C-alpha angles and dihedrals in degrees: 000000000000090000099043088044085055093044083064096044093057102042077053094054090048096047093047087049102042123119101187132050096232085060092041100047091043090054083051097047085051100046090047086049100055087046088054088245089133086066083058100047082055096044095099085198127109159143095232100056142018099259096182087054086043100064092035094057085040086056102041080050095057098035085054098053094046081048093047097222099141101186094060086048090057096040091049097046090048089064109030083059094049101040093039114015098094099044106041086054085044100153085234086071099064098049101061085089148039100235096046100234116143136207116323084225089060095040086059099042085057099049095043083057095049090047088045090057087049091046085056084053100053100034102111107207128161104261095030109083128155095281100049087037088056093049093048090048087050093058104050089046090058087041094055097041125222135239124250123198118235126202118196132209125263109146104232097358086067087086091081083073096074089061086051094058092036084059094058096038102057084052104045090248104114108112122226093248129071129169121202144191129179118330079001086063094054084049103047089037091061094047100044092050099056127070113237090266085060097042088059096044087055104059088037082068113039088156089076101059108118104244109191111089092143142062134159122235134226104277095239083063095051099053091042086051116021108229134105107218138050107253091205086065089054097056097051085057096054092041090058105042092042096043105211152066101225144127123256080244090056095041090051089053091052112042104020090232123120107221122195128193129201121226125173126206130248101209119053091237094063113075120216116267140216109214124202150115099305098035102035113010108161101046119107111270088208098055089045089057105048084049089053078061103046091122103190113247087015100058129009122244119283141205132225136252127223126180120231139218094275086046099252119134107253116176121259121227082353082194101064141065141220141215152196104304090229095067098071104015120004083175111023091187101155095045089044093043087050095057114038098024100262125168100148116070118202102187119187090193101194096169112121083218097060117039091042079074096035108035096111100031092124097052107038121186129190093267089050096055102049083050088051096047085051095050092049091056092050093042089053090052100051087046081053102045094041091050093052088050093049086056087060110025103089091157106136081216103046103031098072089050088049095047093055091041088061094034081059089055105041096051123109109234105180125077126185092277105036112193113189124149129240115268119267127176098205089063101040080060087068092057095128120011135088116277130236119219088262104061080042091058089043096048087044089049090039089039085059093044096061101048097045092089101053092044088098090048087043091046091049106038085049101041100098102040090050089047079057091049090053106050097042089060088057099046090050085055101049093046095047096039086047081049086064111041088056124111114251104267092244082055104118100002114121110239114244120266117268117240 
């Protein structure tokens, strides 16, 4: 017992200390082999799935593609999707162990589904070219949906995000498309206006992240106009750190990646906005950002920049003003999942205020419920204060405050994988303040930990959808490279005789 008890000790301290995946995830693996936790990762059996349909349909899948018959592929993995795919990728499955890693019988339903998809690429059969092939494979992706990955606001604390996304690049996890607001607009900015090369080249040189968002102002400034910090400051920051000058059209054509930014209104009539390549394309990506992170009290309110036909930047609704994206929708799931197809939420949630409510939602003891259950009450009675106050508060001064009181409280701030770090003191002092190189090593590094455990519930609940987005690429290259190689359509064909 005392070995076994120091063998523990020892798997926790490498995990704790790790500073790569692969060190992390074989600590874990250690540590669930000496509690026993790899019999029940074998152990096909289990509440949350048929185990018994499960393997048949994993079996009939496999028997069909070695036999070539690709209608009863394609019948088989219709149904065994839509009869399975959600339980056999159930979030329960994935806390039973250290390292979060589910079932092995799930694991290989997953991947005979995502082998099935590439054998239907591949399958050459007369009436089923590129082309016919690329418009059947569109439609079950849309049918299917796809994840998107939301970073929330959190001053300061929004660095964390850029572990988060470190964690998913490096394994080829991180979804196409990212939705940002405040400091997770800079971040998902930067990301969505750089090619991988340049991804990778990014997180290889942390030192050169530019660090000062924030500067305070003379106080005469700051009583005329209410806010604490210079937003010039703030756009060289987000010039810097984003690199570009370009539009979210532009930004889409370069890096393959949809960005949306999360702006919030500053009168009750205007309703909040995602920008991005299909909304909004030709807005600046630089001045939507620094209004995503208009924080009231903190920035004042910005506008928004659009380019023109000759290319110069012109301002876009010059009347109105923006702020801080939180403020109206941290997570806009149901506007971004509108637009882009989007039925899978990845949130990274980085505000004090929220995962010190959610930090252990996936794994809910009997303590955390009781405090959830509490939370709950208190936040249905401010909803319902502040919506009785709204009814009666007319006040042109006091309205807009109340409206994005009640905005804060109303929103959802949970998706189905929910990354949030552990709470540290020494972090939550740097709220707001500018970093040094050092707190930006240490919220990368901390950004990655705590990712690290939900990377095998991220890998299998987008798999499919990831195997669809693949193939889909190719297909797009061979039929348009096929497009130009072809001969122009009068090519070989006699002219008609002249009368």
């Amino acid at each position: 017992m005392t070995s076994r008890r120091k063998q523990r000790k020892a798997a926790r301290r490498e995990m704790e200390a790790a500073s790569t995946y692969e060190t992390w995830r074989a600590a874990a693996r250690e540590l669930d082999r000496i509690d026993q936790r790899d019999a029940w990762i074998a152990d096909d059996r289990s509440a949350w799935y048929d185990a018994h349909q499960v393997r048949k349909v994993t079996r009939e899948l496999r028997a069909s593609r070695e036999a070539r018959e690709p209608l009863r592929v394609m019948s088989l993995l219709q149904e065994g999707l839509d009869q399975h795919g959600s339980y056999v990728s159930n979030p329960r499955l994935y806390c039973e162990t250290y390292s979060g890693e589910s079932k092995l019988l799930p694991r290989a339903f997953l991947r005979e589904a995502a082998d099935a998809l590439l054998y239907l690429e591949r399958e050459q059969r007369d009436g089923y070219p590129d082309e016919v092939k690329l418009e059947l494979f569109r439609q079950g992706a849309h049918k299917f949906g796809r994840s998107a990955l939301m970073l929330s606001g959190g001053a300061t604390m929004g660095i964390y995000h850029l572990g988060v996304v470190k964690a998913l690049f490096l394994r080829e996890l991180l979804p196409a498309v990212l939705s940002g607001s405040s400091m997770g607009a800079i971040v998902a900015a930067g990301v969505c206006t750089r090619t991988d090369e340049e991804v990778r080249q990014f997180f290889d040189q942390p030192d050169r992240i530019h660090r000062a968002a924030m500067k305070i102002k003379p106080l005469l400034d700051i009583l005329s106009q209410r806010s604490l910090f210079d937003p010039p400051q703030l756009l060289e920051h987000i010039r810097e750190n984003i690199h570009s000058d370009m539009t979210f059209e532009e930004a889409f054509q370069r890096s393959g990646r949809v960005l949306n930014i999360s702006v919030s209104p500053t009168r009750s009539r205007q309703k909040p906005r995602i920008l991005s390549h299909v909304s909004t394309p030709d807005l600046l990506i630089l001045h939507s950002t620094a209004a995503s992170c208009a924080m009231p009290f903190l920035y004042p309110p910005g506008m928004l920049m659009s380019r023109d036909a000759d290319g110069a930047a012109v301002p876009y609704l010059p009347e109105e003003r923006w702020l801080d994206g939180s403020v109206s929708g941290d997570l806009p799931m149901a506007r971004v999942g509108r637009l882009h197809n989007v039925n899978h939420f990845i949130v990274s949630q980085t505000n004090p205020h929220v995962y010190l409510l959610v930090s252990r939602s996936e794994t809910p003891s009997l303590p955390y419920m009781a405090f959830e259950v509490a939370g709950s009450m208190v936040r249905a009675q401010a909803r319902s204060l502040l919506g009785s106050a709204r009814k009666y508060v007319h006040d042109e001064r006091v309205r807009p405050a109340l409206d994005q009181i009640y905005t804060l409280t109303s929103q959802s701030y949970l998706g189905d994988i929910n990354l949030h770090p552990r709470v540290d003191p020494r972090m939550l002092r740097k709220f707001v303040s500018n970093p040094t190189y050092a707190d930006i090593e240490r919220f990368i590094l901390e950004g990655q930990r705590f990712t690290w455990p939900k990377i095998p519930m991220i890998r299998d609940q987008t798999l499919i959808s990831r195997t669809f987005a693949q193939i889909i690429q190719r297909l797009e290259q061979r039929v348009l490279g096929a497009a130009a190689a072809a001969p122009p359509a009068s090519a070989g064909v006699a002219a008609p005789p002249v009368h």
